[in-house]
XYZ file of C-alpha atoms in Angstrom:
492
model
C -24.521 23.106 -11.891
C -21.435 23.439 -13.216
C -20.447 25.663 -16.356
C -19.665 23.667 -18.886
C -22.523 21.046 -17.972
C -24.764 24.292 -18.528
C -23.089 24.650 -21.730
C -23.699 20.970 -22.846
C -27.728 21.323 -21.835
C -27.995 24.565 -24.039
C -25.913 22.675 -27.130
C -27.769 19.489 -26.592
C -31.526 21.582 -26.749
C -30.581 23.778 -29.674
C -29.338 20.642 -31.772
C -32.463 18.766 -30.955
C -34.902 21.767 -31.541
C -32.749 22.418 -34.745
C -32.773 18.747 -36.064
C -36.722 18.533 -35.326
C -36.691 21.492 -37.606
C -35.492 19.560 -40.178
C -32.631 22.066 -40.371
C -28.805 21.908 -40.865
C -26.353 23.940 -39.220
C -26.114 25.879 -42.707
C -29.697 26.071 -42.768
C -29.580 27.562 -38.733
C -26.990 29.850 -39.855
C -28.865 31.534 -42.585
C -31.903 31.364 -40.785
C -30.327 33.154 -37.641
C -27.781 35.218 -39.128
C -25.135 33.125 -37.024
C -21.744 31.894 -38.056
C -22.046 27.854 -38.679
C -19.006 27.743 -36.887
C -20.058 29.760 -33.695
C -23.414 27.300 -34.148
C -20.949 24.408 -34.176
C -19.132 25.426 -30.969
C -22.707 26.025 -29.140
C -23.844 22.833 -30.229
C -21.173 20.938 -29.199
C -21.631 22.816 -25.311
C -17.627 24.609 -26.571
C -19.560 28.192 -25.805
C -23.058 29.250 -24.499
C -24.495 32.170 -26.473
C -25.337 36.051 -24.725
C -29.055 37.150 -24.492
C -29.271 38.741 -27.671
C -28.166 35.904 -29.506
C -30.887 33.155 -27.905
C -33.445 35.842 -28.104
C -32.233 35.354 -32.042
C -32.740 31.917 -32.343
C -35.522 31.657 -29.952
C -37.388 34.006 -32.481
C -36.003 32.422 -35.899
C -36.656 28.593 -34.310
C -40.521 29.828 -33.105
C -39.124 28.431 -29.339
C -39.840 30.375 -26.076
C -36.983 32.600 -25.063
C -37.487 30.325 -21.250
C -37.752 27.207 -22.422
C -34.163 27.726 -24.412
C -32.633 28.574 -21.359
C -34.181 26.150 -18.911
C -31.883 23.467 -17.932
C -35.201 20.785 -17.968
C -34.428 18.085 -20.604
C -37.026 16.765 -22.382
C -37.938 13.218 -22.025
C -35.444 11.908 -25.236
C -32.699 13.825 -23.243
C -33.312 13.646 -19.357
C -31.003 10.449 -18.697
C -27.811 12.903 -19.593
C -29.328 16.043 -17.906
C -29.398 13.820 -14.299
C -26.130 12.124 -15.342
C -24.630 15.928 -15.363
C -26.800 17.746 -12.007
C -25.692 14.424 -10.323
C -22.422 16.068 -10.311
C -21.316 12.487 -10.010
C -18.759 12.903 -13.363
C -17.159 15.487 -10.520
C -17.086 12.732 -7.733
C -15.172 10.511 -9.139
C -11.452 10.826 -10.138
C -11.638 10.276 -13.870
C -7.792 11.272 -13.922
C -7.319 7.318 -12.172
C -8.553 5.733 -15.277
C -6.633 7.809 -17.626
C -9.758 9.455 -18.790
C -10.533 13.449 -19.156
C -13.850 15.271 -18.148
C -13.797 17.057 -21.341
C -13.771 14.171 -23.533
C -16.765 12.339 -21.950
C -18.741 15.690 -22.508
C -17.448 15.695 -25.947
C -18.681 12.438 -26.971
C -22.317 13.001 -25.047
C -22.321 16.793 -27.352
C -21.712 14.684 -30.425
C -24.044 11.762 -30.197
C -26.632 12.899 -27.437
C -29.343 9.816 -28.652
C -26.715 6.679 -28.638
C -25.324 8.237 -25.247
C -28.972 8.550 -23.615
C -29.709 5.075 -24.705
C -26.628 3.851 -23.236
C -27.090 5.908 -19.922
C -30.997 4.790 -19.333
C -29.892 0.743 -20.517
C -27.342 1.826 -17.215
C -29.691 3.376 -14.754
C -32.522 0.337 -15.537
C -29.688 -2.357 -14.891
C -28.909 0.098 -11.627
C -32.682 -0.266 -10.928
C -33.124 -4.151 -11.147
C -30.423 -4.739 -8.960
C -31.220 -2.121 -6.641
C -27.564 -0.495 -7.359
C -26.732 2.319 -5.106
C -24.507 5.407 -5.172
C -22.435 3.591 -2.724
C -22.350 0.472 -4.887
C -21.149 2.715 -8.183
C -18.034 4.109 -5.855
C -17.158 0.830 -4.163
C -17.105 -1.017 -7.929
C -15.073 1.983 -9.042
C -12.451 1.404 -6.414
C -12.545 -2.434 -7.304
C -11.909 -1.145 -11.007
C -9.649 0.583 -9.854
C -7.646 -2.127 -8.193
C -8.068 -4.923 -10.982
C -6.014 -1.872 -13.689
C -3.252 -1.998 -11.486
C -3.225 -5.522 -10.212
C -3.977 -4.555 -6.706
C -0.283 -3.209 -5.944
C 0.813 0.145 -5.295
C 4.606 0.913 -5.232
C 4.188 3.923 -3.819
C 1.746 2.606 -0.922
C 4.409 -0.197 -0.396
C 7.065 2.684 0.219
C 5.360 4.432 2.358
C 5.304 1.703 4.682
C 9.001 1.151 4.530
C 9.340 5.301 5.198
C 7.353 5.057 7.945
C 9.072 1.586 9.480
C 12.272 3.899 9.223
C 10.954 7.318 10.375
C 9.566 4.859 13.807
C 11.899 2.390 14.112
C 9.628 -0.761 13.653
C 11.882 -3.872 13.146
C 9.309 -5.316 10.271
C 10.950 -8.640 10.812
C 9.024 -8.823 13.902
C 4.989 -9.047 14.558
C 3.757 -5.801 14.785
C 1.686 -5.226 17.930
C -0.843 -2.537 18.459
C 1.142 -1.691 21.671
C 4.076 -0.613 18.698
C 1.478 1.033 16.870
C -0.855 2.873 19.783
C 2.265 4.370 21.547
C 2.918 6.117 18.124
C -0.307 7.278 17.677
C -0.687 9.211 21.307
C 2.708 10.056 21.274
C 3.323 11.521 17.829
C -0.582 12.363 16.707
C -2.199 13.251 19.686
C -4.556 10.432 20.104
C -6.881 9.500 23.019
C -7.909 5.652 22.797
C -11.262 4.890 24.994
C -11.966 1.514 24.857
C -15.238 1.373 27.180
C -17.485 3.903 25.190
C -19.259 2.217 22.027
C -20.214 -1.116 24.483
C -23.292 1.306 25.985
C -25.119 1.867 22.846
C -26.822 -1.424 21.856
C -27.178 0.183 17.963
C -23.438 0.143 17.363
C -22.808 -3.488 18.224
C -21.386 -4.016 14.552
C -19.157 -1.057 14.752
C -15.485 -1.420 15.204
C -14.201 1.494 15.793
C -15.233 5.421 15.747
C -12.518 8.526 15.315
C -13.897 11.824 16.816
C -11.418 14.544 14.587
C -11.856 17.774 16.730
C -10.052 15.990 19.415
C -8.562 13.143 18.081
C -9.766 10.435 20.149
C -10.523 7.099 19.370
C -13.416 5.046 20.327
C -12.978 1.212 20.656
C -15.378 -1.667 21.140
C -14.724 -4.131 23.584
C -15.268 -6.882 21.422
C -12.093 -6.760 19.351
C -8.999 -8.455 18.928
C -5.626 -7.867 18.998
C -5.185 -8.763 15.122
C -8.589 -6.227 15.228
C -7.279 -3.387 16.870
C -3.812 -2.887 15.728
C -5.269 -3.501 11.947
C -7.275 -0.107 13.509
C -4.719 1.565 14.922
C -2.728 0.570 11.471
C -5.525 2.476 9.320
C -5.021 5.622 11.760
C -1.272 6.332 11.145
C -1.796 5.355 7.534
C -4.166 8.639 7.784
C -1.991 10.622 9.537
C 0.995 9.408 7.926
C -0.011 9.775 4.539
C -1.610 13.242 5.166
C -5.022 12.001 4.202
C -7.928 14.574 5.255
C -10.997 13.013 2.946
C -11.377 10.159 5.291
C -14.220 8.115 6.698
C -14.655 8.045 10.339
C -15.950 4.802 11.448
C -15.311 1.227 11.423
C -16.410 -0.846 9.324
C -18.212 2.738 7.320
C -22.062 3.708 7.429
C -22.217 6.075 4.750
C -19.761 8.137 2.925
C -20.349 11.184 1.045
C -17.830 11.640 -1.728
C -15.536 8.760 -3.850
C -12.396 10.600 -1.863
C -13.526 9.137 1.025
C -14.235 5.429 -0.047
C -10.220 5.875 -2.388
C -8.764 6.871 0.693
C -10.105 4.209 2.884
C -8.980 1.578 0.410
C -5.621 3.147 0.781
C -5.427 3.054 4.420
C -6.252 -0.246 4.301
C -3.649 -0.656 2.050
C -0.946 1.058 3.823
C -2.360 -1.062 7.129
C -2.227 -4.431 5.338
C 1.400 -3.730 4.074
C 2.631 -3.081 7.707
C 1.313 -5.386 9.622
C 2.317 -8.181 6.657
C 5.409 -6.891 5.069
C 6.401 -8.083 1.443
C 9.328 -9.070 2.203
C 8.549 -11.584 4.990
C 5.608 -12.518 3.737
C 7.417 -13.376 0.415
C 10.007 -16.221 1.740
C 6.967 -17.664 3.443
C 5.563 -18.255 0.283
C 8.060 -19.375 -1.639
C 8.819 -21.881 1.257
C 5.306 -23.375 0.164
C 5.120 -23.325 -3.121
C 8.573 -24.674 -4.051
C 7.304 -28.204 -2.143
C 6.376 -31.081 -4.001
C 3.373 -31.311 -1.735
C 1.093 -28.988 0.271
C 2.239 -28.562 3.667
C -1.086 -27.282 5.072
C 0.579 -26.426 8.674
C 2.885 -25.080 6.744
C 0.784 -22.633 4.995
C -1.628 -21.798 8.636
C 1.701 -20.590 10.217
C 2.370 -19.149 7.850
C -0.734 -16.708 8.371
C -0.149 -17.194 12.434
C 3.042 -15.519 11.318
C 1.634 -12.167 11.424
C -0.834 -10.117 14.025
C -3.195 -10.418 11.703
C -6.834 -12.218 10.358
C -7.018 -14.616 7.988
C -8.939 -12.094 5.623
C -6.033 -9.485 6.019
C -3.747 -12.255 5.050
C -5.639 -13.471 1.957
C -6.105 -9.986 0.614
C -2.428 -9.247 0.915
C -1.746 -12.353 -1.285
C -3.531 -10.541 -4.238
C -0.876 -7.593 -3.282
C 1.801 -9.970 -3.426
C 1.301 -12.952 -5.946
C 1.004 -10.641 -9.392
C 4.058 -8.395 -8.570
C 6.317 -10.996 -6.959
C 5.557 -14.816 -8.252
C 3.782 -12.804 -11.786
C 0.592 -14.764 -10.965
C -2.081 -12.244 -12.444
C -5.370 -14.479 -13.010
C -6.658 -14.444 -9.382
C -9.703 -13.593 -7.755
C -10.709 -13.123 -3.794
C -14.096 -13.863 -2.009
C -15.010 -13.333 0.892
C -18.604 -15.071 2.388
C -20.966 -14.794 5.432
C -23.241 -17.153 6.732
C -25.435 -18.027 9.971
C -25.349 -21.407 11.354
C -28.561 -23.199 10.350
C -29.083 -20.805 7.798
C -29.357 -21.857 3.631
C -27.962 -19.052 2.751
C -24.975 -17.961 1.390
C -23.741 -14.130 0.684
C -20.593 -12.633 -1.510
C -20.145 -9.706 0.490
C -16.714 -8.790 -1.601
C -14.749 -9.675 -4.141
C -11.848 -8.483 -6.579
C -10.909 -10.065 -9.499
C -7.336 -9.509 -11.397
C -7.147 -9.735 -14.967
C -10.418 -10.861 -16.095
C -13.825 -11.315 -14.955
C -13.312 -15.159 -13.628
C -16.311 -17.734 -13.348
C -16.924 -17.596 -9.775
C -18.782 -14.078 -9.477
C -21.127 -12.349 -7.480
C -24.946 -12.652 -8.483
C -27.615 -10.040 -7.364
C -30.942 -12.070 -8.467
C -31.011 -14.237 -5.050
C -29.537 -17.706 -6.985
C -28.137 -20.309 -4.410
C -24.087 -20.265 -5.537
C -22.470 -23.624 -6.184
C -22.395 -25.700 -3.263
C -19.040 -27.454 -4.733
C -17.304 -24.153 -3.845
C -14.368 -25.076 -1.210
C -15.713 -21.620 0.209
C -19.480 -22.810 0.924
C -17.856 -25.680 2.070
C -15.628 -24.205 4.728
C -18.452 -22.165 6.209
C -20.379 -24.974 6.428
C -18.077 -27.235 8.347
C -16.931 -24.381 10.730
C -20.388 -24.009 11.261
C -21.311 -27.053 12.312
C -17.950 -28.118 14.161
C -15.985 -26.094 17.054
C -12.782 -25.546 15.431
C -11.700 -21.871 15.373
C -10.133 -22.080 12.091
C -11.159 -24.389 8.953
C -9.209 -24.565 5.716
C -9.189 -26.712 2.666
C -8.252 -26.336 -0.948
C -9.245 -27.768 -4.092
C -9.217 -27.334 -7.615
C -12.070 -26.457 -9.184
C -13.197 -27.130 -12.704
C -15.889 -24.972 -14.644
C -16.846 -27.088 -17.660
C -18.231 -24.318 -19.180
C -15.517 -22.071 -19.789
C -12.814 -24.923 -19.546
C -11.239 -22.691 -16.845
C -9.441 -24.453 -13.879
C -8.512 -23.020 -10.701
C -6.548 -23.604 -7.722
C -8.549 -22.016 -4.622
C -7.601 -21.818 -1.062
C -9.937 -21.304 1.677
C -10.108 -20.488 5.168
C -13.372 -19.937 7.381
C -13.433 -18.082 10.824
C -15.996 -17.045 13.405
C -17.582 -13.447 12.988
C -16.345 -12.189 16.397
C -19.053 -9.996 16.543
C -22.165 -12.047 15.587
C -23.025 -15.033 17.260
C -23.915 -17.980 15.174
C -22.044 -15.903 12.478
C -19.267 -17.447 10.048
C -17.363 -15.881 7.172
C -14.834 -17.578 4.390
C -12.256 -15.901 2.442
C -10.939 -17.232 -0.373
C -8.307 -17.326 -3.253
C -8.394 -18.220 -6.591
C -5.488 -18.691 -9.073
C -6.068 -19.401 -12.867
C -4.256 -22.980 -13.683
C -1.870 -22.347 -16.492
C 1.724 -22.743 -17.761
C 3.098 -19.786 -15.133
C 0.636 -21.194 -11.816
C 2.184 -24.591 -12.630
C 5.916 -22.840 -13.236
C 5.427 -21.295 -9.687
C 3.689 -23.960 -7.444
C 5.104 -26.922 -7.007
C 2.390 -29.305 -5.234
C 0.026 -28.530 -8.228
C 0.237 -32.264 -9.313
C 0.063 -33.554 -5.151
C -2.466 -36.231 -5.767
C -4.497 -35.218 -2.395
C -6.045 -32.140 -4.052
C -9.433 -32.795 -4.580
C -10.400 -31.725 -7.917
C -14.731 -30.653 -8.446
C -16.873 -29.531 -11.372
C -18.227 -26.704 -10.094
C -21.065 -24.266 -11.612
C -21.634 -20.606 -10.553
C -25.110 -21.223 -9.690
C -27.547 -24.082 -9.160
C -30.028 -22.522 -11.794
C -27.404 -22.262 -14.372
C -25.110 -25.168 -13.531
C -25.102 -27.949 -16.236
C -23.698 -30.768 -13.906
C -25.911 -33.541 -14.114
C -27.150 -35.124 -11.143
C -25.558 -33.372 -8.631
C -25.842 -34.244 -4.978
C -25.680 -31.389 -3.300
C -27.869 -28.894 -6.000
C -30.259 -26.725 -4.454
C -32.461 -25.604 -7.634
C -33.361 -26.996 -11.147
C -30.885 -25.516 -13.883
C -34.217 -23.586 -14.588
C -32.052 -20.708 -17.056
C -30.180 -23.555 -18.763
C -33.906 -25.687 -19.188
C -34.754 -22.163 -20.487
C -32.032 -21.738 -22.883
C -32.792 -25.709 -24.107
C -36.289 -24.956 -24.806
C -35.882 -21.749 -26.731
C -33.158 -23.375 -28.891
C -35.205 -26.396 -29.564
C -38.627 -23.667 -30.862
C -35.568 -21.592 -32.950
C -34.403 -25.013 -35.009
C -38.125 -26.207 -35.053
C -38.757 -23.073 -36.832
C -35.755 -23.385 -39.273
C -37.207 -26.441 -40.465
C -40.743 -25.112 -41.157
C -39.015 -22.165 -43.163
C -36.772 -24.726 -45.223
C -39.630 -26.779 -46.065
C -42.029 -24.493 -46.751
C -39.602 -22.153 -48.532
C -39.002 -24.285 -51.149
């Protein structure tokens, strides 16, 4: 364990020990023979005493010289001890939040019972929704993303460095013939594309990077848009000088919060190549300055690019904040099976604020008035490669309107398999300052809910469960005022 953690475990046992005493640190200090001060600093994990001095206090406190020095936490104080062996306040990059080690051990040294309540409220949340290591780094990285509106100047840069130190004409499509040469030619790379195909167990697997000799392992499966995204990720490695990286395609595991930063970067730098600002830009402005929605308009606009429709969607959160100042957004992205009832938010990001349509672990059935449920359900069902729709959707609730576009594909790799991705922009005074067709009379608008079991719309046609929380929430407000009354009449 690390030093100073041992130093906040000692501080954090002698302050509980001394407060069960019923002693202050005036009372310790003239008990031990210790300097209040010195008592302070130990207390607060600032120094850990030598032998001779716990052997003091061990003696003068009636506590076992072993038990003092053990770094076991008692039951009232375990939730911090794990928080600190987890080592997991070392994992992650505090420094991106604008936060310092030192003064989250401060604050657990000088209020060790509100922080353990706070940590255990965490860790049984963690446990209901079966929330994972993994799951703690991945919503870090969203964080992440949402403080700086998911742009990165620097990441944007690097792209235009690298366009120059290449010569790639980004006015042109990038192909991953552009983009392979450079990688065997500059980095040393061996592409195999036949390899991953013979091992039934990696079917989902895109891609695998072998470092000690640089080769790169392909399955047959993918794309063009696929494959030069890949080869995209691997000079944005090498490029960048990243050596934390993840190996693999979509990723299995990963084993520190390096590793999951720097393959949101990558992906990043990828995105940003293959759609660059600039072009991508004038396309939209082309569309939004219209009075009306050209919908080819906007789908050539994403055949524009060597790219998917999800690589396309995600770069519009890149793009709309910094260049059209359009900050309320949010991105979804859902699978489905053909047949299938359900529904699953496998990502999303959401800039600004936490907006109404959200991701919900407790196995609800999501609005069905979602243009995004809608998409994968009509792709499902027809034979077009490529569905999209918009609409603006109204949450009664929060009196929060949206404008969300939507596109569903096939999952190359599943049969049966569909996904949608989606974007979501806040309807104010700057969304209608920006975009034009807002008021073009063809865009459906829907009340929409979150979830069936909390959606107040009455008689819905396409629910899928009773508003059973909402019912809930009726009842127990109807016992509360029935219980008013009785205390108003009988109070008298």
């Amino acid at each position: 364990m690390e030093e100073d953690y041992i130093k906040i475990i000692f501080g954090l046992k002698l302050k509980q020990i001394r407060t069960e005493r019923n002693l202050s640190l005036f009372g310790l200090s003239k008990l031990s023979g210790l300097s209040k001060s010195y008592l302070n600093e130990i207390e607060n994990g600032k120094k850990y005493p030598k032998p001779d001095k716990i052997i003091t206090l061990a003696e003068k406190l009636d506590v076992p010289y072993d038990q003092m020095v053990s770094l076991k936490l008692d039951k009232n104080l375990a939730p911090i001890g794990d928080l600190l062996s987890s080592k997991i306040l070392k994992e992650i990059p505090l420094d991106l939040f604008g936060i310092k080690e030192g003064d989250l051990i401060d604050i657990v040294a000088n209020a060790p019972s509100k922080v353990n309540a706070f940590i255990s409220t965490i860790i049984k949340i963690a446990q209901n929704y079966n929330f994972s290591r993994e799951s703690f780094f991945l919503a870090s990285v969203r964080s992440f993303q949402e403080a700086n509106n998911n742009y990165f100047e620097d990441l944007e840069q690097g792209v235009l460095n690298f366009a120059k130190a290449y010569q790639i004409n980004l006015n042109l499509p990038i192909t991953s013939r552009d983009l392979g040469e450079i990688l065997v030619e500059e980095f040393g790379y061996t592409i195999v594309d036949d390899e991953l195909d013979k091992f039934e167990a990696l079917d989902n697997l895109r891609s695998v990077f072998v470092p000690k000799t640089k080769t790169l392992l392909l399955a047959n499966g993918i794309d063009e848009a696929q494959r030069t995204f890949i080869y995209a990720k691997e000079l944005a490695y090498n490029f960048l000088e990243i050596k934390e990286r993840l190996y693999t395609f979509p990723w299995i595991k990963f084993k520190t919060f390096d590793q999951v930063l720097n393959n949101f970067y990558a992906s990043y730098f990828a995105g940003a190549l293959i759609i660059p600002k600039a072009k991508i830009k004038v396309l939209l402005n082309d569309i939004f300055t219209r009075e009306t929605l050209d919908r080819g308009l906007f789908l050539n606009a994403i055949e524009t690019f060597n790219a998917s429709a999800e690589s396309f969607y995600q770069r519009l959160t890149n793009i709309l904040p910094i260049e059209f100042n359009l900050q309320n957004l949010f991105f979804l992205r859902f699978t489905h099976e053909a047949g299938s009832n359900k529904f699953y938010l496998k990502k999303e990001l959401h800039l600004s604020h936490h907006h109404s349509p959200h991701a919900n672990e407790a196995g609800e059935h999501y609005c069905r008035r979602w243009v995004s449920i809608k998409m994968l359900e009509d792709i499902s069902k027809g034979k077009k490669e490529h569905e999209f729709d918009l609409q603006i959707s109204n949450y009664p609730d929060d009196g929060m309107k949206y404008l969300v576009l939507s596109s569903a594909t096939k999952d190359p790799f599943k049969e049966n398999h569909y996904r949608s991705i989606s974007v979501g922009l806040l309807i104010n005074k700057q969304l209608q300052r920006k975009i034009n067709f807002l008021s073009d009379p063809k865009i459906t608008t829907q009340n929409v809910g979150v979830t069936c079991e909390r959606c107040p719309i009455q008689d819905c046609e396409v629910r899928q469960k009773p508003a059973i929380y909402l019912e809930q929430a009726t009842k127990d407000k109807k016992v509360e005022n029935i219980v008013e009354e009785l205390i108003a009449k009988f109070g008298k």
